[in-house]
Structure formats: structure tokens, C-alpha cells
Amino acid sequence: MKVLTVLCHPRRASLTAALAGRFRSGLEAAGHAGELADLYAEKFDPVLLPPDEPDWADQRKRYSDAVLAEQARIERHEAITLVFPVWWWSMPAMLKGWIDRVWNRGWAYDGGKLALTRGLLLGVAAGSARSYEGKGYGPAMEAQLVEGMLRFCGVPEARLELFHDVLDDDPIRGAALERAERLGREFAV
Ligand SMILES: Cc1cc2nc3c(=O)[nH]c(=O)nc-3n(C[C@H](O)[C@H](O)[C@H](O)COP(=O)(O)O)c2cc1C
């Protein structure tokens, strides 16, 4: 399977980037292929301006070349994984802006849908699993990101995996890296 891995982190030396790398190693070990989209390294502009604003009267609006290129990159793949740090119980503005601009009307919804069979979100969080469940952040992220983005845009196999307590210590980070690799290896079994 061809899996597009979208990495969103300002530093290549971050845990988030390392998790994306280990996830891709797991994918490769299982015989999958696919590109890496490193949004910060590529200097993606996440600000939605009028050329990429949906035309509610015309589903077939032509969007900017930058957006068409991103859509073509997604179309080269059968599945997608977004790897990002949890910022304010959601994804960073860079990744949110990528979705705002690229998963656009007529292509991702209303007249089109993402031609992807699987979508996996890997969120990297300082908070504990307990706090996410106790305060409802986990269910809120499920509703917003899994239902509201992936399934809304027609991705049938969609899920969120959170890595918790990642600021704590090396064993936790080591276990997170192993888990990321396993998620890659088991991505499509
Ligand atoms: C702007 C900002 C907002 C954050 N918001 C949250 C949050 O809502 N929940 C949480 O668990 N961690 C939050 N954190 C902590 C990050 O998730 C944590 O720094 C990151 O996952 C660590 O991984 P990294 O080393 O790859 O950056 C936030 C960090 C930043 C910089």
C-alpha cells in the first residue's frame, strides 16, 4: 500500500519527527511505500486566502497551483498518516491550515471525497491518558479529527492514536518509538 506520511513539527530533531521516522521504518518493513510530506521543511503556507476559499455556488472551482500540487500528492497514495504534536488539544495551525486549504470543497467533500482507504492520526501529547479521558479531550479529538475530518471526507478506516506523557522520561519516549514502528508494521494487516 502507498501511504503518505504528513509530518508537522518545526524541528527535525523533535520526538514527533522521530516517531514519524520510526513509523515509516515499520511501514517499509511491512512492504509498504510512500512519500513523506514535511510541512515545515517544505515551508507550506497554511493561510487560506481567497483563491482557495470554497465557492459555495460552484463545487468545481479551480484552486491555487499550490493546493492542486498537494491534492496530486495525496492522489498518488492509498492511505494517509498525519504525525503531529498535540497543541491545545488539537493539531498545530500549520497542519490545520494544510487541511483547510487542501482538503477543499468539490475534491475532499461535496462532490468529491478523499480516495484513501485508511487514515491514521498520530498525536504526540504531554498530558496523561487519564487527563485526556477525565476531561473529555480524547473524545473531543476523536469527534473533531476522526469523525469531522477523516470520515467526513470519506476515509472509511480512520483512527487516532495518542502518545501520552512524552515529556516525562527516556523509557516513555523509547516505548513511544517502538509503538510507532509497530503501528507502521501493522498499518494494514
Ligand atoms: C503551543 C503548545 C500547545 C500545547 N498544548 C498541549 C495540549 O493541549 N495537550 C498536551 O497534552 N500537550 C500540549 N503541549 C505539549 C506538546 O504536546 C509536547 O510539547 C509535544 O508533544 C512534545 O513532542 P516534541 O518533542 O516532538 O515537540 C503543547 C505544546 C505547545 C508548544
mmCIF file of C-alpha atoms and ligand atoms in Angstrom:
data_model
loop_
_atom_site.group_PDB
_atom_site.id
_atom_site.type_symbol
_atom_site.label_atom_id
_atom_site.label_comp_id
_atom_site.label_asym_id
_atom_site.label_seq_id
_atom_site.Cartn_x
_atom_site.Cartn_y
_atom_site.Cartn_z
ATOM 1 C CA MET A 1 0.000 0.000 0.000
ATOM 2 C CA LYS A 2 1.225 3.537 -0.699
ATOM 3 C CA VAL A 3 0.995 5.583 2.485
ATOM 4 C CA LEU A 4 1.579 9.343 2.593
ATOM 5 C CA THR A 5 3.098 10.391 5.928
ATOM 6 C CA VAL A 6 2.460 14.043 6.716
ATOM 7 C CA LEU A 7 4.820 15.359 9.394
ATOM 8 C CA CYS A 8 4.071 18.603 11.183
ATOM 9 C CA HIS A 9 6.749 19.810 13.572
ATOM 10 C CA PRO A 10 9.015 22.878 13.497
ATOM 11 C CA ARG A 11 12.128 20.811 14.432
ATOM 12 C CA ARG A 12 13.526 17.780 12.627
ATOM 13 C CA ALA A 13 15.210 16.741 15.893
ATOM 14 C CA SER A 14 11.859 16.527 17.705
ATOM 15 C CA LEU A 15 10.305 13.398 19.172
ATOM 16 C CA THR A 16 7.409 13.901 16.762
ATOM 17 C CA ALA A 17 9.764 13.722 13.752
ATOM 18 C CA ALA A 18 11.499 10.666 15.242
ATOM 19 C CA LEU A 19 8.121 8.970 15.694
ATOM 20 C CA ALA A 20 7.263 9.688 12.050
ATOM 21 C CA GLY A 21 10.611 8.170 11.039
ATOM 22 C CA ARG A 22 10.059 5.011 13.077
ATOM 23 C CA PHE A 23 6.514 4.717 11.792
ATOM 24 C CA ARG A 24 7.853 4.852 8.228
ATOM 25 C CA SER A 25 10.504 2.225 9.045
ATOM 26 C CA GLY A 26 7.677 -0.026 10.225
ATOM 27 C CA LEU A 27 5.724 0.617 7.051
ATOM 28 C CA GLU A 28 8.762 -0.218 4.955
ATOM 29 C CA ALA A 29 9.422 -3.420 6.920
ATOM 30 C CA ALA A 30 5.847 -4.492 6.137
ATOM 31 C CA GLY A 31 6.362 -3.854 2.415
ATOM 32 C CA HIS A 32 4.562 -0.510 2.144
ATOM 33 C CA ALA A 33 5.906 2.515 0.299
ATOM 34 C CA GLY A 34 5.044 6.203 0.174
ATOM 35 C CA GLU A 35 6.258 9.772 0.404
ATOM 36 C CA LEU A 36 6.982 11.994 3.395
ATOM 37 C CA ALA A 37 5.370 15.440 3.381
ATOM 38 C CA ASP A 38 7.306 17.553 5.899
ATOM 39 C CA LEU A 39 5.155 20.666 6.058
ATOM 40 C CA TYR A 40 7.557 22.905 7.995
ATOM 41 C CA ALA A 41 10.631 21.832 5.999
ATOM 42 C CA GLU A 42 8.704 22.458 2.789
ATOM 43 C CA LYS A 43 7.558 25.841 4.151
ATOM 44 C CA PHE A 44 3.932 25.111 3.373
ATOM 45 C CA ASP A 45 1.828 28.263 3.716
ATOM 46 C CA PRO A 46 -1.161 27.335 5.908
ATOM 47 C CA VAL A 47 -3.055 30.611 5.447
ATOM 48 C CA LEU A 48 -6.228 30.228 3.436
ATOM 49 C CA LEU A 49 -6.619 33.213 1.089
ATOM 50 C CA PRO A 50 -9.419 33.942 -1.423
ATOM 51 C CA PRO A 51 -8.014 31.745 -4.269
ATOM 52 C CA ASP A 52 -8.509 28.702 -2.036
ATOM 53 C CA GLU A 53 -11.728 29.762 -0.382
ATOM 54 C CA PRO A 54 -14.548 27.431 -1.468
ATOM 55 C CA ASP A 55 -17.081 28.905 -3.867
ATOM 56 C CA TRP A 56 -20.350 27.742 -2.300
ATOM 57 C CA ALA A 57 -22.092 28.235 -5.657
ATOM 58 C CA ASP A 58 -19.557 26.234 -7.656
ATOM 59 C CA GLN A 59 -18.198 22.875 -6.483
ATOM 60 C CA ARG A 60 -15.838 22.784 -9.458
ATOM 61 C CA LYS A 61 -13.841 25.884 -8.559
ATOM 62 C CA ARG A 62 -10.166 25.680 -9.599
ATOM 63 C CA TYR A 63 -7.907 26.211 -6.573
ATOM 64 C CA SER A 64 -4.352 27.588 -6.453
ATOM 65 C CA ASP A 65 -1.462 25.661 -8.014
ATOM 66 C CA ALA A 66 -0.006 25.039 -4.546
ATOM 67 C CA VAL A 67 -3.223 23.342 -3.476
ATOM 68 C CA LEU A 68 -3.541 21.362 -6.716
ATOM 69 C CA ALA A 69 0.018 20.067 -6.172
ATOM 70 C CA GLU A 70 -0.839 18.946 -2.642
ATOM 71 C CA GLN A 71 -4.008 17.245 -3.871
ATOM 72 C CA ALA A 72 -1.990 15.445 -6.572
ATOM 73 C CA ARG A 73 0.446 14.250 -3.898
ATOM 74 C CA ILE A 74 -2.427 12.780 -1.885
ATOM 75 C CA GLU A 75 -3.851 11.158 -5.035
ATOM 76 C CA ARG A 76 -0.565 9.293 -5.533
ATOM 77 C CA HIS A 77 -1.317 7.399 -2.297
ATOM 78 C CA GLU A 78 -3.917 4.990 -0.970
ATOM 79 C CA ALA A 79 -3.652 5.894 2.700
ATOM 80 C CA ILE A 80 -2.519 8.782 4.882
ATOM 81 C CA THR A 81 -0.941 9.282 8.298
ATOM 82 C CA LEU A 82 -0.684 12.652 9.992
ATOM 83 C CA VAL A 83 2.002 12.910 12.693
ATOM 84 C CA PHE A 84 1.828 15.983 14.918
ATOM 85 C CA PRO A 85 2.266 17.286 18.461
ATOM 86 C CA VAL A 86 -0.979 17.970 20.286
ATOM 87 C CA TRP A 87 -1.236 21.722 20.696
ATOM 88 C CA TRP A 88 -4.249 22.995 22.592
ATOM 89 C CA TRP A 89 -5.973 19.614 22.384
ATOM 90 C CA SER A 90 -5.839 19.651 18.630
ATOM 91 C CA MET A 91 -3.372 19.827 15.754
ATOM 92 C CA PRO A 92 -0.935 22.708 15.170
ATOM 93 C CA ALA A 93 -2.110 25.603 12.980
ATOM 94 C CA MET A 94 0.304 24.521 10.230
ATOM 95 C CA LEU A 95 -1.449 21.159 9.837
ATOM 96 C CA LYS A 96 -4.906 22.620 10.337
ATOM 97 C CA GLY A 97 -4.152 25.156 7.581
ATOM 98 C CA TRP A 98 -2.918 22.374 5.286
ATOM 99 C CA ILE A 99 -6.283 20.673 5.743
ATOM 100 C CA ASP A 100 -8.218 23.943 5.406
ATOM 101 C CA ARG A 101 -6.585 24.657 2.065
ATOM 102 C CA VAL A 102 -6.007 21.216 0.555
ATOM 103 C CA TRP A 103 -8.998 19.138 1.689
ATOM 104 C CA ASN A 104 -11.181 21.542 -0.177
ATOM 105 C CA ARG A 105 -14.785 21.533 -1.339
ATOM 106 C CA GLY A 106 -15.522 19.555 -4.506
ATOM 107 C CA TRP A 107 -12.395 17.433 -4.025
ATOM 108 C CA ALA A 108 -12.498 16.210 -0.411
ATOM 109 C CA TYR A 109 -16.217 16.757 0.275
ATOM 110 C CA ASP A 110 -19.359 17.969 -1.544
ATOM 111 C CA GLY A 111 -18.891 16.457 -4.966
ATOM 112 C CA GLY A 112 -15.645 14.651 -4.227
ATOM 113 C CA LYS A 113 -14.068 12.637 -1.455
ATOM 114 C CA LEU A 114 -10.610 11.575 -0.438
ATOM 115 C CA ALA A 115 -9.726 8.448 -2.435
ATOM 116 C CA LEU A 116 -7.982 6.980 0.608
ATOM 117 C CA THR A 117 -8.905 3.724 2.286
ATOM 118 C CA ARG A 118 -7.168 4.422 5.586
ATOM 119 C CA GLY A 119 -6.303 7.414 7.712
ATOM 120 C CA LEU A 120 -4.234 7.297 10.886
ATOM 121 C CA LEU A 121 -3.586 10.261 13.162
ATOM 122 C CA LEU A 122 -0.567 10.044 15.464
ATOM 123 C CA GLY A 123 -0.816 12.751 18.122
ATOM 124 C CA VAL A 124 2.110 13.380 20.475
ATOM 125 C CA ALA A 125 0.955 14.709 23.845
ATOM 126 C CA ALA A 126 2.465 15.924 27.104
ATOM 127 C CA GLY A 127 -0.721 15.086 29.012
ATOM 128 C CA SER A 128 -1.604 11.716 30.524
ATOM 129 C CA ALA A 129 -4.202 9.290 29.153
ATOM 130 C CA ARG A 130 -6.104 9.816 32.386
ATOM 131 C CA SER A 131 -6.369 13.565 31.908
ATOM 132 C CA TYR A 132 -7.474 13.101 28.302
ATOM 133 C CA GLU A 133 -10.293 10.772 29.305
ATOM 134 C CA GLY A 134 -11.207 12.559 32.532
ATOM 135 C CA LYS A 135 -11.563 15.962 30.940
ATOM 136 C CA GLY A 136 -13.010 14.725 27.661
ATOM 137 C CA TYR A 137 -10.104 15.904 25.491
ATOM 138 C CA GLY A 138 -9.676 12.447 23.928
ATOM 139 C CA PRO A 139 -13.333 12.058 22.887
ATOM 140 C CA ALA A 140 -13.335 15.682 21.666
ATOM 141 C CA MET A 141 -10.319 14.995 19.449
ATOM 142 C CA GLU A 142 -11.965 11.799 18.156
ATOM 143 C CA ALA A 143 -15.101 13.729 17.249
ATOM 144 C CA GLN A 144 -13.303 16.637 15.647
ATOM 145 C CA LEU A 145 -10.402 14.960 13.869
ATOM 146 C CA VAL A 146 -11.515 11.385 13.167
ATOM 147 C CA GLU A 147 -15.231 11.954 12.512
ATOM 148 C CA GLY A 148 -15.163 15.598 11.498
ATOM 149 C CA MET A 149 -12.182 15.424 9.161
ATOM 150 C CA LEU A 150 -11.237 11.898 8.051
ATOM 151 C CA ARG A 151 -14.654 10.224 7.981
ATOM 152 C CA PHE A 152 -16.378 13.414 6.852
ATOM 153 C CA CYS A 153 -14.104 13.327 3.803
ATOM 154 C CA GLY A 154 -14.878 9.665 3.077
ATOM 155 C CA VAL A 155 -11.953 7.808 4.672
ATOM 156 C CA PRO A 156 -13.555 4.582 5.942
ATOM 157 C CA GLU A 157 -10.785 3.182 8.170
ATOM 158 C CA ALA A 158 -9.943 6.162 10.353
ATOM 159 C CA ARG A 159 -8.427 6.347 13.811
ATOM 160 C CA LEU A 160 -6.442 8.438 16.281
ATOM 161 C CA GLU A 161 -3.529 7.092 18.332
ATOM 162 C CA LEU A 162 -2.221 9.356 21.090
ATOM 163 C CA PHE A 163 1.264 9.084 22.605
ATOM 164 C CA HIS A 164 0.936 10.337 26.173
ATOM 165 C CA ASP A 165 3.353 11.674 28.826
ATOM 166 C CA VAL A 166 6.064 12.215 26.235
ATOM 167 C CA LEU A 167 7.888 14.944 28.194
ATOM 168 C CA ASP A 168 8.425 12.604 31.152
ATOM 169 C CA ASP A 169 11.454 10.357 30.681
ATOM 170 C CA ASP A 170 13.515 8.287 28.297
ATOM 171 C CA PRO A 171 11.731 4.962 28.896
ATOM 172 C CA ILE A 172 8.412 6.538 27.923
ATOM 173 C CA ARG A 173 9.936 8.039 24.808
ATOM 174 C CA GLY A 174 11.648 4.751 23.942
ATOM 175 C CA ALA A 175 8.364 2.882 24.294
ATOM 176 C CA ALA A 176 6.662 5.501 22.116
ATOM 177 C CA LEU A 177 9.248 4.965 19.374
ATOM 178 C CA GLU A 178 8.726 1.200 19.496
ATOM 179 C CA ARG A 179 4.983 1.670 19.375
ATOM 180 C CA ALA A 180 5.291 3.956 16.330
ATOM 181 C CA GLU A 181 7.308 1.314 14.499
ATOM 182 C CA ARG A 182 4.747 -1.360 15.411
ATOM 183 C CA LEU A 183 1.910 0.857 14.150
ATOM 184 C CA GLY A 184 3.767 1.113 10.841
ATOM 185 C CA ARG A 185 4.329 -2.638 10.624
ATOM 186 C CA GLU A 186 0.693 -3.358 11.500
ATOM 187 C CA PHE A 187 -0.730 -0.494 9.464
ATOM 188 C CA ALA A 188 -2.713 -2.633 7.034
ATOM 189 C CA VAL A 189 -2.987 -6.146 8.457
HETATM 190 C C1 LIG B 1 1.659 25.607 21.765
HETATM 191 C C2 LIG B 1 1.661 24.305 22.521
HETATM 192 C C3 LIG B 1 0.462 23.799 22.989
HETATM 193 C C4 LIG B 1 0.423 22.568 23.641
HETATM 194 N N1 LIG B 1 -0.782 22.058 24.021
HETATM 195 C C5 LIG B 1 -0.844 20.818 24.559
HETATM 196 C C6 LIG B 1 -2.092 20.222 24.845
HETATM 197 O O1 LIG B 1 -3.152 20.793 24.620
HETATM 198 N N2 LIG B 1 -2.105 18.966 25.363
HETATM 199 C C7 LIG B 1 -0.962 18.249 25.595
HETATM 200 O O2 LIG B 1 -1.047 17.094 26.034
HETATM 201 N N3 LIG B 1 0.254 18.800 25.323
HETATM 202 C C8 LIG B 1 0.335 20.052 24.800
HETATM 203 N N4 LIG B 1 1.559 20.600 24.504
HETATM 204 C C9 LIG B 1 2.777 19.810 24.702
HETATM 205 C C10 LIG B 1 3.169 19.113 23.407
HETATM 206 O O3 LIG B 1 2.233 18.146 23.019
HETATM 207 C C11 LIG B 1 4.555 18.474 23.579
HETATM 208 O O4 LIG B 1 5.444 19.532 23.755
HETATM 209 C C12 LIG B 1 5.000 17.691 22.394
HETATM 210 O O5 LIG B 1 4.126 16.646 22.079
HETATM 211 C C13 LIG B 1 6.368 17.106 22.657
HETATM 212 O O6 LIG B 1 6.821 16.485 21.479
HETATM 213 P P1 LIG B 1 8.010 17.136 20.639
HETATM 214 O O7 LIG B 1 9.244 16.976 21.474
HETATM 215 O O8 LIG B 1 8.056 16.338 19.379
HETATM 216 O O9 LIG B 1 7.632 18.575 20.437
HETATM 217 C C14 LIG B 1 1.632 21.852 23.861
HETATM 218 C C15 LIG B 1 2.848 22.386 23.425
HETATM 219 C C16 LIG B 1 2.859 23.590 22.751
HETATM 220 C C17 LIG B 1 4.184 24.137 22.266
#
